[in-house]
mmCIF file of C-alpha atoms in Angstrom:
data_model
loop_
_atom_site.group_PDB
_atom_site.id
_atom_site.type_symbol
_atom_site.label_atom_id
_atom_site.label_comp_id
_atom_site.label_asym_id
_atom_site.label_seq_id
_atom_site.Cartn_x
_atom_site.Cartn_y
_atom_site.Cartn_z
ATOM 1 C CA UNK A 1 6.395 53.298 136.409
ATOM 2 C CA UNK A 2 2.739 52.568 134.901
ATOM 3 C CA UNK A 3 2.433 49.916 132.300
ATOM 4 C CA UNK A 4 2.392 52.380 129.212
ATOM 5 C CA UNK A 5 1.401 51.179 125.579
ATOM 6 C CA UNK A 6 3.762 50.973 122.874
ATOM 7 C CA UNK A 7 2.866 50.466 119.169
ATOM 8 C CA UNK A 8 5.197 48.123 117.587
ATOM 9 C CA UNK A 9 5.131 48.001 113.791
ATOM 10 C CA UNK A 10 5.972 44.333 112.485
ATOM 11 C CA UNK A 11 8.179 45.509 109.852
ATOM 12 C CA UNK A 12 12.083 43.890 110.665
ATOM 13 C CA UNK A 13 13.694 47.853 110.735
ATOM 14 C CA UNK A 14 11.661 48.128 114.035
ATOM 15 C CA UNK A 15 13.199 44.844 115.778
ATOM 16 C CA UNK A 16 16.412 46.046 116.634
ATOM 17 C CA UNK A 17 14.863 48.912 118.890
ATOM 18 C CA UNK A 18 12.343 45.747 120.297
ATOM 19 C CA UNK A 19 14.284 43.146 120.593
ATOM 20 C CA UNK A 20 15.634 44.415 124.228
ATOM 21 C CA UNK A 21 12.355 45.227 125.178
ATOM 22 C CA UNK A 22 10.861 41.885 124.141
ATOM 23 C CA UNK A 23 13.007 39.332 125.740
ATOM 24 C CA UNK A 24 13.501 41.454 128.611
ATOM 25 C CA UNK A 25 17.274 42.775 128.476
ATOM 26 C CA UNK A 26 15.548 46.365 129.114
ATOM 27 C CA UNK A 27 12.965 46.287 131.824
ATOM 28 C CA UNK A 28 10.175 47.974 130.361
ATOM 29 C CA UNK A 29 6.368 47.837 132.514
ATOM 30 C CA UNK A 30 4.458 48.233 128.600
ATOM 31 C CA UNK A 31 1.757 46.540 126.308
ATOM 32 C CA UNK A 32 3.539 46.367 123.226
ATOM 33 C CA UNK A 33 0.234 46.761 120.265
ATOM 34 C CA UNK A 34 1.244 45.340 117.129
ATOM 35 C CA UNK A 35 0.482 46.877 113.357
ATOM 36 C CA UNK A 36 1.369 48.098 110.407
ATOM 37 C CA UNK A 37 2.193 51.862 110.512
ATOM 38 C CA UNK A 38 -0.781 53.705 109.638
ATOM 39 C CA UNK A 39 -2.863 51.832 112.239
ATOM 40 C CA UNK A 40 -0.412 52.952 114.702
ATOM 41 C CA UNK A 41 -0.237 56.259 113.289
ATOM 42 C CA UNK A 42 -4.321 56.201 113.882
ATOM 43 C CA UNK A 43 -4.268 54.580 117.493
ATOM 44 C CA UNK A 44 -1.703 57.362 119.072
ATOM 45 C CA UNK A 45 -3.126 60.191 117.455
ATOM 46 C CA UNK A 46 -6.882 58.853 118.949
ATOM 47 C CA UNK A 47 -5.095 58.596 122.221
ATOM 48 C CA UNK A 48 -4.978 54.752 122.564
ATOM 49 C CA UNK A 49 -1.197 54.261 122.691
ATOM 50 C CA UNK A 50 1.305 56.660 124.658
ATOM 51 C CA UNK A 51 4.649 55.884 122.372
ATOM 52 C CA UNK A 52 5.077 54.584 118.779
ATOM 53 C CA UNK A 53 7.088 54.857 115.937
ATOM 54 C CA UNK A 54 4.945 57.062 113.795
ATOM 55 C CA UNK A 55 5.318 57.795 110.062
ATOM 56 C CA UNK A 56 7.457 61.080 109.751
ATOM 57 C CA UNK A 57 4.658 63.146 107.958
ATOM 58 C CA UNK A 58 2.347 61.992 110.808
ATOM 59 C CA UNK A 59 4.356 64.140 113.277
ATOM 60 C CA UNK A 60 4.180 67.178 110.690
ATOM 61 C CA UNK A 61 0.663 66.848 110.469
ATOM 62 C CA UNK A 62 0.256 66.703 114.371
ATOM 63 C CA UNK A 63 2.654 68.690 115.687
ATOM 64 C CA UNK A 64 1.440 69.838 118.771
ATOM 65 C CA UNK A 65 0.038 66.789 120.090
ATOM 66 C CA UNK A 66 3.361 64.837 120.287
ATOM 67 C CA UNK A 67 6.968 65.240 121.460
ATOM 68 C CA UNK A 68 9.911 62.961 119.477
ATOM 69 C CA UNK A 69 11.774 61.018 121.776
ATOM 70 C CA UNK A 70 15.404 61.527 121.021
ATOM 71 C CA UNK A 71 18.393 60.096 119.074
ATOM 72 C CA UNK A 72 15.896 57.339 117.839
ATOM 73 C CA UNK A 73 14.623 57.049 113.978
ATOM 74 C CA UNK A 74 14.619 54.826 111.629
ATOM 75 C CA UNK A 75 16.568 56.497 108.724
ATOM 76 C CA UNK A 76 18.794 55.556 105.883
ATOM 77 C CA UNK A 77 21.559 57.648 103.226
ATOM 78 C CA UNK A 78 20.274 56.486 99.989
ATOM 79 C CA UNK A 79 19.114 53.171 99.659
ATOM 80 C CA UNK A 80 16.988 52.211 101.918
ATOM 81 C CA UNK A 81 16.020 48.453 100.383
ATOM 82 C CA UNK A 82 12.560 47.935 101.632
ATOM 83 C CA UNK A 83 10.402 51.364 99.852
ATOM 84 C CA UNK A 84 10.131 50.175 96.456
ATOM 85 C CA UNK A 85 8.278 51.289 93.552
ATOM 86 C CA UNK A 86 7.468 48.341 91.254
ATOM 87 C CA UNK A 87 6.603 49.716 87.407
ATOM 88 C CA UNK A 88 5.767 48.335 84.453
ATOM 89 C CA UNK A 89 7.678 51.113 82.103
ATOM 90 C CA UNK A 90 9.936 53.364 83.042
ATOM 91 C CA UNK A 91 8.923 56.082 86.256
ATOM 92 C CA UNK A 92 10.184 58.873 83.413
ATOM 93 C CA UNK A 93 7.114 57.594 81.101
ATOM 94 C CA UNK A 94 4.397 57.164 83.483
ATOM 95 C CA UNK A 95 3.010 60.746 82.960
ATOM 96 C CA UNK A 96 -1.005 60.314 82.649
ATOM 97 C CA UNK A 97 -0.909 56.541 83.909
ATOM 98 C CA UNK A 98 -2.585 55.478 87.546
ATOM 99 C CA UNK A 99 -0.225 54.090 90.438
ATOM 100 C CA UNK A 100 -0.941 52.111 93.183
ATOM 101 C CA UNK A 101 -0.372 53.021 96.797
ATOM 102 C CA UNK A 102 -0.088 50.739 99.496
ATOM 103 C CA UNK A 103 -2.231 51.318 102.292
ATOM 104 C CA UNK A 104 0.190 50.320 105.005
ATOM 105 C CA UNK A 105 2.535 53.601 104.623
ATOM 106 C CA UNK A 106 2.234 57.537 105.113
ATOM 107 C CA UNK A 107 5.600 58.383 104.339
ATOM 108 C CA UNK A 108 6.674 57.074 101.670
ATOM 109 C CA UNK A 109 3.160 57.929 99.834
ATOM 110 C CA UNK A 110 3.925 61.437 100.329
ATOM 111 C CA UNK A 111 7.896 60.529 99.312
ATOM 112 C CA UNK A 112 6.380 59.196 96.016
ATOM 113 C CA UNK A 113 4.340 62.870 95.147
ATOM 114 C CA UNK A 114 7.474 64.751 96.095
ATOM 115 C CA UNK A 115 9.668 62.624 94.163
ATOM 116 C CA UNK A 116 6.962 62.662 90.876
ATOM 117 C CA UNK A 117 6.283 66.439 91.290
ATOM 118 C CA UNK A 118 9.529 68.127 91.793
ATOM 119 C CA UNK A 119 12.066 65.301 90.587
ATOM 120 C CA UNK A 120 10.557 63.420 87.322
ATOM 121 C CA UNK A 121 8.104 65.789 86.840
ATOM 122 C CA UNK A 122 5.612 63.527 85.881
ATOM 123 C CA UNK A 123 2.154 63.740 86.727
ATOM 124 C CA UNK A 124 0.499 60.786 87.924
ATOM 125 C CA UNK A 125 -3.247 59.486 89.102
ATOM 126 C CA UNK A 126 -3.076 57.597 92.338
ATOM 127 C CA UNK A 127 -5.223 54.801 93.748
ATOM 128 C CA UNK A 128 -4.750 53.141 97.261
ATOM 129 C CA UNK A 129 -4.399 49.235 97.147
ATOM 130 C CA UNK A 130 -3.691 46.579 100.113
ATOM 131 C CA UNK A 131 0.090 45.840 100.103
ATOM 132 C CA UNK A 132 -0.122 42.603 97.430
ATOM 133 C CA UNK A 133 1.758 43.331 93.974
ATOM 134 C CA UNK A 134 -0.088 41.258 91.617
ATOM 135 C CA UNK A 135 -3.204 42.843 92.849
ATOM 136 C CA UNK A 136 -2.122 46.176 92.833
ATOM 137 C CA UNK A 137 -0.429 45.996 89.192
ATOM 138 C CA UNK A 138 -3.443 44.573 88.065
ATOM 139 C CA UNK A 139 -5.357 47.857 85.464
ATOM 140 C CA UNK A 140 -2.016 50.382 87.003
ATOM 141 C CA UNK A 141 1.406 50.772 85.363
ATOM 142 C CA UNK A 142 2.875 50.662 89.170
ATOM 143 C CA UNK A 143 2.735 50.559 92.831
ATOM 144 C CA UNK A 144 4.269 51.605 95.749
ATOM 145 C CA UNK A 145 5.147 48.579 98.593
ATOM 146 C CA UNK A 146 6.885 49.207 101.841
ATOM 147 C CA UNK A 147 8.791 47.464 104.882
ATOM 148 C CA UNK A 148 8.817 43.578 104.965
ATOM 149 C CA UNK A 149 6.140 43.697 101.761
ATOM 150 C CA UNK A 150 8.445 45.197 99.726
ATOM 151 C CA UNK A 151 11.454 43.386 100.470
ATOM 152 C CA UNK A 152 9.478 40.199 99.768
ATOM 153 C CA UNK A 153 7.982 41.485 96.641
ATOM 154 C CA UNK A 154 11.377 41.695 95.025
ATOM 155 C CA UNK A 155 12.486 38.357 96.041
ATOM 156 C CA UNK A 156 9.447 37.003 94.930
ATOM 157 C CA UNK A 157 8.644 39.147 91.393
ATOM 158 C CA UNK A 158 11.143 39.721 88.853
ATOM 159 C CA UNK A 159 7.836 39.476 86.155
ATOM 160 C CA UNK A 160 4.444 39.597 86.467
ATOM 161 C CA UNK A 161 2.745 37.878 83.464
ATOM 162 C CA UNK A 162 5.314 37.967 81.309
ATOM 163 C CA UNK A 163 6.818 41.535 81.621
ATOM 164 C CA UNK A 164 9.673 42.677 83.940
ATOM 165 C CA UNK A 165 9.170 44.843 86.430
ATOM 166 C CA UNK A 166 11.485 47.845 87.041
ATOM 167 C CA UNK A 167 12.061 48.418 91.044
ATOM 168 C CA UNK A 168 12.895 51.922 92.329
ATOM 169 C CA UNK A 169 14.333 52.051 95.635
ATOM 170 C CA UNK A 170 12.932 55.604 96.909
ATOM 171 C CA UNK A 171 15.381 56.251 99.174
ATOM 172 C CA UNK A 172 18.176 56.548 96.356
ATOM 173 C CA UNK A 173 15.953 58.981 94.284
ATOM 174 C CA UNK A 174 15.753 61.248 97.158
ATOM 175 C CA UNK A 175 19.478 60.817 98.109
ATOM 176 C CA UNK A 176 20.129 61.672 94.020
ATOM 177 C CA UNK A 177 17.409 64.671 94.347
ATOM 178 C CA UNK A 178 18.813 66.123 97.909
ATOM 179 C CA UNK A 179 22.025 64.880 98.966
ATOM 180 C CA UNK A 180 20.729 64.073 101.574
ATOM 181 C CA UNK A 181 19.407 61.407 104.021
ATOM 182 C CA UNK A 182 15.907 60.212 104.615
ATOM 183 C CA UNK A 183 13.935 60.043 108.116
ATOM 184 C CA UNK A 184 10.565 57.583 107.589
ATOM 185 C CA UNK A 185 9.766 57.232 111.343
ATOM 186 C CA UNK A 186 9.867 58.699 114.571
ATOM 187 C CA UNK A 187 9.616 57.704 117.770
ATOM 188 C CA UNK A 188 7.213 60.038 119.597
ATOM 189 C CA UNK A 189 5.498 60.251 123.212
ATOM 190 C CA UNK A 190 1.276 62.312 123.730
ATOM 191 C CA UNK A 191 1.734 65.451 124.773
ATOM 192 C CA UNK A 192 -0.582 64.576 127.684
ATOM 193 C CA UNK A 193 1.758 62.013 128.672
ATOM 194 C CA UNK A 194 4.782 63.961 129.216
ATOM 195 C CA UNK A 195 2.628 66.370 130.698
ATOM 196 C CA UNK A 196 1.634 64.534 133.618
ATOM 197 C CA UNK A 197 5.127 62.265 134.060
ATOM 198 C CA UNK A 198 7.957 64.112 133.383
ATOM 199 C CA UNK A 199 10.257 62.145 135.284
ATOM 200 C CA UNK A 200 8.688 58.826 133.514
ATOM 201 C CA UNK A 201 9.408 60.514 130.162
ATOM 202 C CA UNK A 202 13.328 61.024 130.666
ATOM 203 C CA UNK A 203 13.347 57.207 132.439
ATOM 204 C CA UNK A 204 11.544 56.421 128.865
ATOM 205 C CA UNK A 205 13.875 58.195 126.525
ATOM 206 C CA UNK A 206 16.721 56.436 128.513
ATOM 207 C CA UNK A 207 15.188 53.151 128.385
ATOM 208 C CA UNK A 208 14.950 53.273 124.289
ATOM 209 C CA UNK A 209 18.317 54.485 124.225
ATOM 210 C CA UNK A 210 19.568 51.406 125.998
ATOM 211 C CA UNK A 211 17.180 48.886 123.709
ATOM 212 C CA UNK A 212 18.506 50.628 120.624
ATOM 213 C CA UNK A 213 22.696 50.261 121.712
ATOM 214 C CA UNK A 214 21.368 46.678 122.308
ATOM 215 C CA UNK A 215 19.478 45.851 119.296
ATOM 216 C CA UNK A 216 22.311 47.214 116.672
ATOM 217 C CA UNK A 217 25.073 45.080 118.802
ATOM 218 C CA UNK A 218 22.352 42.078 117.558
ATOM 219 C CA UNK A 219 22.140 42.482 114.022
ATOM 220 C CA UNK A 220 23.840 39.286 113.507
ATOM 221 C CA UNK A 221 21.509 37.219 115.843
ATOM 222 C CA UNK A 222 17.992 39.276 114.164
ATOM 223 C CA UNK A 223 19.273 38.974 110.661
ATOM 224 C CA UNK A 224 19.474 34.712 111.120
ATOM 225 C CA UNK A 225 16.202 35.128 113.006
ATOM 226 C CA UNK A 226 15.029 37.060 109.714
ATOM 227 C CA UNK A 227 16.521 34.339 107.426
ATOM 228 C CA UNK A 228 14.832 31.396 109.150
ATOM 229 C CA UNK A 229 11.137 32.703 109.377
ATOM 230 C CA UNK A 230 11.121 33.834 105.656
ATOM 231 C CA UNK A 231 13.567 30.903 103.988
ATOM 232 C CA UNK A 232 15.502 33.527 102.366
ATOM 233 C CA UNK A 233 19.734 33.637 102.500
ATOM 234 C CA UNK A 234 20.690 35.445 105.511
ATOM 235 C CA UNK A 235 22.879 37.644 103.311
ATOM 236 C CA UNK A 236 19.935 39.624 102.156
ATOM 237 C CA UNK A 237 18.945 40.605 105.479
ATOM 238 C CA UNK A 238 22.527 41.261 106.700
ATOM 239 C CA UNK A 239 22.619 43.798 103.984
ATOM 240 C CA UNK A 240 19.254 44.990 105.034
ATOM 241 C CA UNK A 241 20.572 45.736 108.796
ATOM 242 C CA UNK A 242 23.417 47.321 107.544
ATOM 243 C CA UNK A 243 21.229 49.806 104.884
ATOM 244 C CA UNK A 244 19.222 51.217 107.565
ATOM 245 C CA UNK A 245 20.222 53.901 110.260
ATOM 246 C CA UNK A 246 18.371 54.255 113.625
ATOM 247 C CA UNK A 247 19.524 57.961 114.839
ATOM 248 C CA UNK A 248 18.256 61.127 115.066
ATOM 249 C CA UNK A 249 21.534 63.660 114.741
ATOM 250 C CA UNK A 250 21.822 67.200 113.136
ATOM 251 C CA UNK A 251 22.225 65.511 109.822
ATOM 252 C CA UNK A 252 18.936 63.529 110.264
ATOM 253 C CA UNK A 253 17.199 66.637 111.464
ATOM 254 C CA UNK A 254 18.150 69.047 108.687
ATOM 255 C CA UNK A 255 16.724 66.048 106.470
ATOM 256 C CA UNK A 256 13.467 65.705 107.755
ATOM 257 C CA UNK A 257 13.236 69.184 107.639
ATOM 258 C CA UNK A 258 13.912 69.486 104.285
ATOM 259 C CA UNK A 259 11.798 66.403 103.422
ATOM 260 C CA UNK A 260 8.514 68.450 105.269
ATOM 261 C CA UNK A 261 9.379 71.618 103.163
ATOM 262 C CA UNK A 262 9.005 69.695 100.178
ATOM 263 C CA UNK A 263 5.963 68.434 101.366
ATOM 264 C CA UNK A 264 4.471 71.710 102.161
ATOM 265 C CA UNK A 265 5.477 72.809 98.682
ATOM 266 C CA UNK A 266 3.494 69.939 97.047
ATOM 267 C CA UNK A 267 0.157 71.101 99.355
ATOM 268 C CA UNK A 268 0.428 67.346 101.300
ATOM 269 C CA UNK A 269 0.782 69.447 104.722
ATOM 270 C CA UNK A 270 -0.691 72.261 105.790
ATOM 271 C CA UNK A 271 2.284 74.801 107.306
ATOM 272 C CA UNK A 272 6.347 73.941 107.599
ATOM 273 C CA UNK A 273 6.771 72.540 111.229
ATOM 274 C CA UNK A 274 9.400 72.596 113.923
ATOM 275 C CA UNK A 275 10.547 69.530 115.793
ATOM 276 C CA UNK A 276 10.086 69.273 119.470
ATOM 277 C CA UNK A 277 12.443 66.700 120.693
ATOM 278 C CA UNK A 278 12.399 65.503 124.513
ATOM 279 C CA UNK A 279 15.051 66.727 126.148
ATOM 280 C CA UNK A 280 16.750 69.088 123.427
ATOM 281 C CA UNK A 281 13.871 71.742 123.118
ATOM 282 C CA UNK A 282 11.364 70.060 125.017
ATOM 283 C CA UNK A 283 11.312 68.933 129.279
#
């Protein structure tokens, strides 16, 4: 097989699919591209990586150019402990004020406008920030953090000169609104690529399925490695490995699904989409 490029985002929900990959348990010929998710999002879709995880509303928005790879997302049923929304007054009140939105996400921006138009109700004006709290709270009631920014944030900010901050976990709004899980990424393969290697695209889909049965029988060994590079108590992050989900069932599907009608309903994508999933309806 070719040596293929892989985005990687360095958020720790992604290590457990990497980890294999990365010290070589799962032999894997790839350039593994580092960065947060829109970046990647922007690199596949201009053809410069063959396989990523790719914010969920990416693939809706693009959904002929790439194929999912299967049983593989990174998922949660309710809390999902790292897509917070940090507010100076309560989320019911902040009709007319301005929130900040973190640059680094896709998903969870478009999560937030679902969630404000057809749960709270509340109309909001939106401005996008770099992922840093203070300087996103700074002339905006609240703002949006994801992944390792947002876990850190919470640690780190109970106050911000003075006044408490309220945190909203996203993923328990939408479990409250739906019933139902939430899908943020996707693993997903060009087009072109399976195109021209179909027999290197079911090796591939293989190959993640091994890394992932690896990674989540290592959540004990990533959550200390977790603990030690950010001095926090390895609790937190054993909690962390056990909030998130990494497959891609019926349940997950009928989810997403619901989570892109939504979407379509608040004018943030175009048409309602289908998914094309390697090796279910696709190769």
């Amino acid at each position: 097989m070719k040596k293929i490029r892989i985005g990687y985002i360095e958020y720790l929900n992604c290590l457990p699919i990497y980890y294999a990959l990365e010290e070589g348990t799962v032999k894997l010929e790839a350039k593994l591209v580092k960065g947060p998710p829109t970046k990647l999002n922007r690199m596949f879709l201009e053809g410069q990586l063959d396989i990523t995880p790719i914010s969920s509303i990416e693939y809706a928005r693009n959904p002929d150019k790439v194929v999912i790879l299967p049983d593989i997302s990174i998922s949660a049923d309710g809390n999902v402990e790292s897509i917070f929304l940090f507010s100076k007054i309560p989320v019911t009140e902040l009709e007319g004020h301005t929130v900040a939105l973190t640059t680094s996400s896709a998903t969870s921006v478009v999560l937030l406008k679902i969630l404000f138009d057809h749960y709270y109700h509340v109309k909001v004006n939106y401005v996008d920030r770099k992922p840093d709290l203070p300087t996103m709270l700074k002339n905006t009631a609240a703002a949006l953090l994801i992944g390792d920014d947002a876990i850190l944030a919470r640690e780190k900010y109970k106050e911000l000169a003075g006044q408490p901050l309220i945190v909203t976990d996203l993923g328990e709004v939408w479990k409250k609104f739906t019933g139902m899980k939430m899908v943020y990424a996707l693993w997903v393969i060009r087009q072109g690529f399976v195109d021209d290697n179909p027999g290197e695209t079911a090796e591939i889909a293989g190959i993640f399925r091994k890394a992932k049965e690896i990674g989540l029988n290592s959540l004990d060994l990533l959550a200390g490695k977790a603990a030690e590079h950010y001095n926090l108590p390895k609790e937190l992050f054993d909690h962390y490995y056990e909030t998130i989900r990494y497959d891609f069932g019926e349940e997950e599907q009928t989810a997403l699904l619901t989570y892109y009608d939504y979407a379509y309903k608040s004018g943030l994508i175009p048409e309602r989409v289908k998914l094309r999933i390697w090796g279910e309806n696709i190769g």
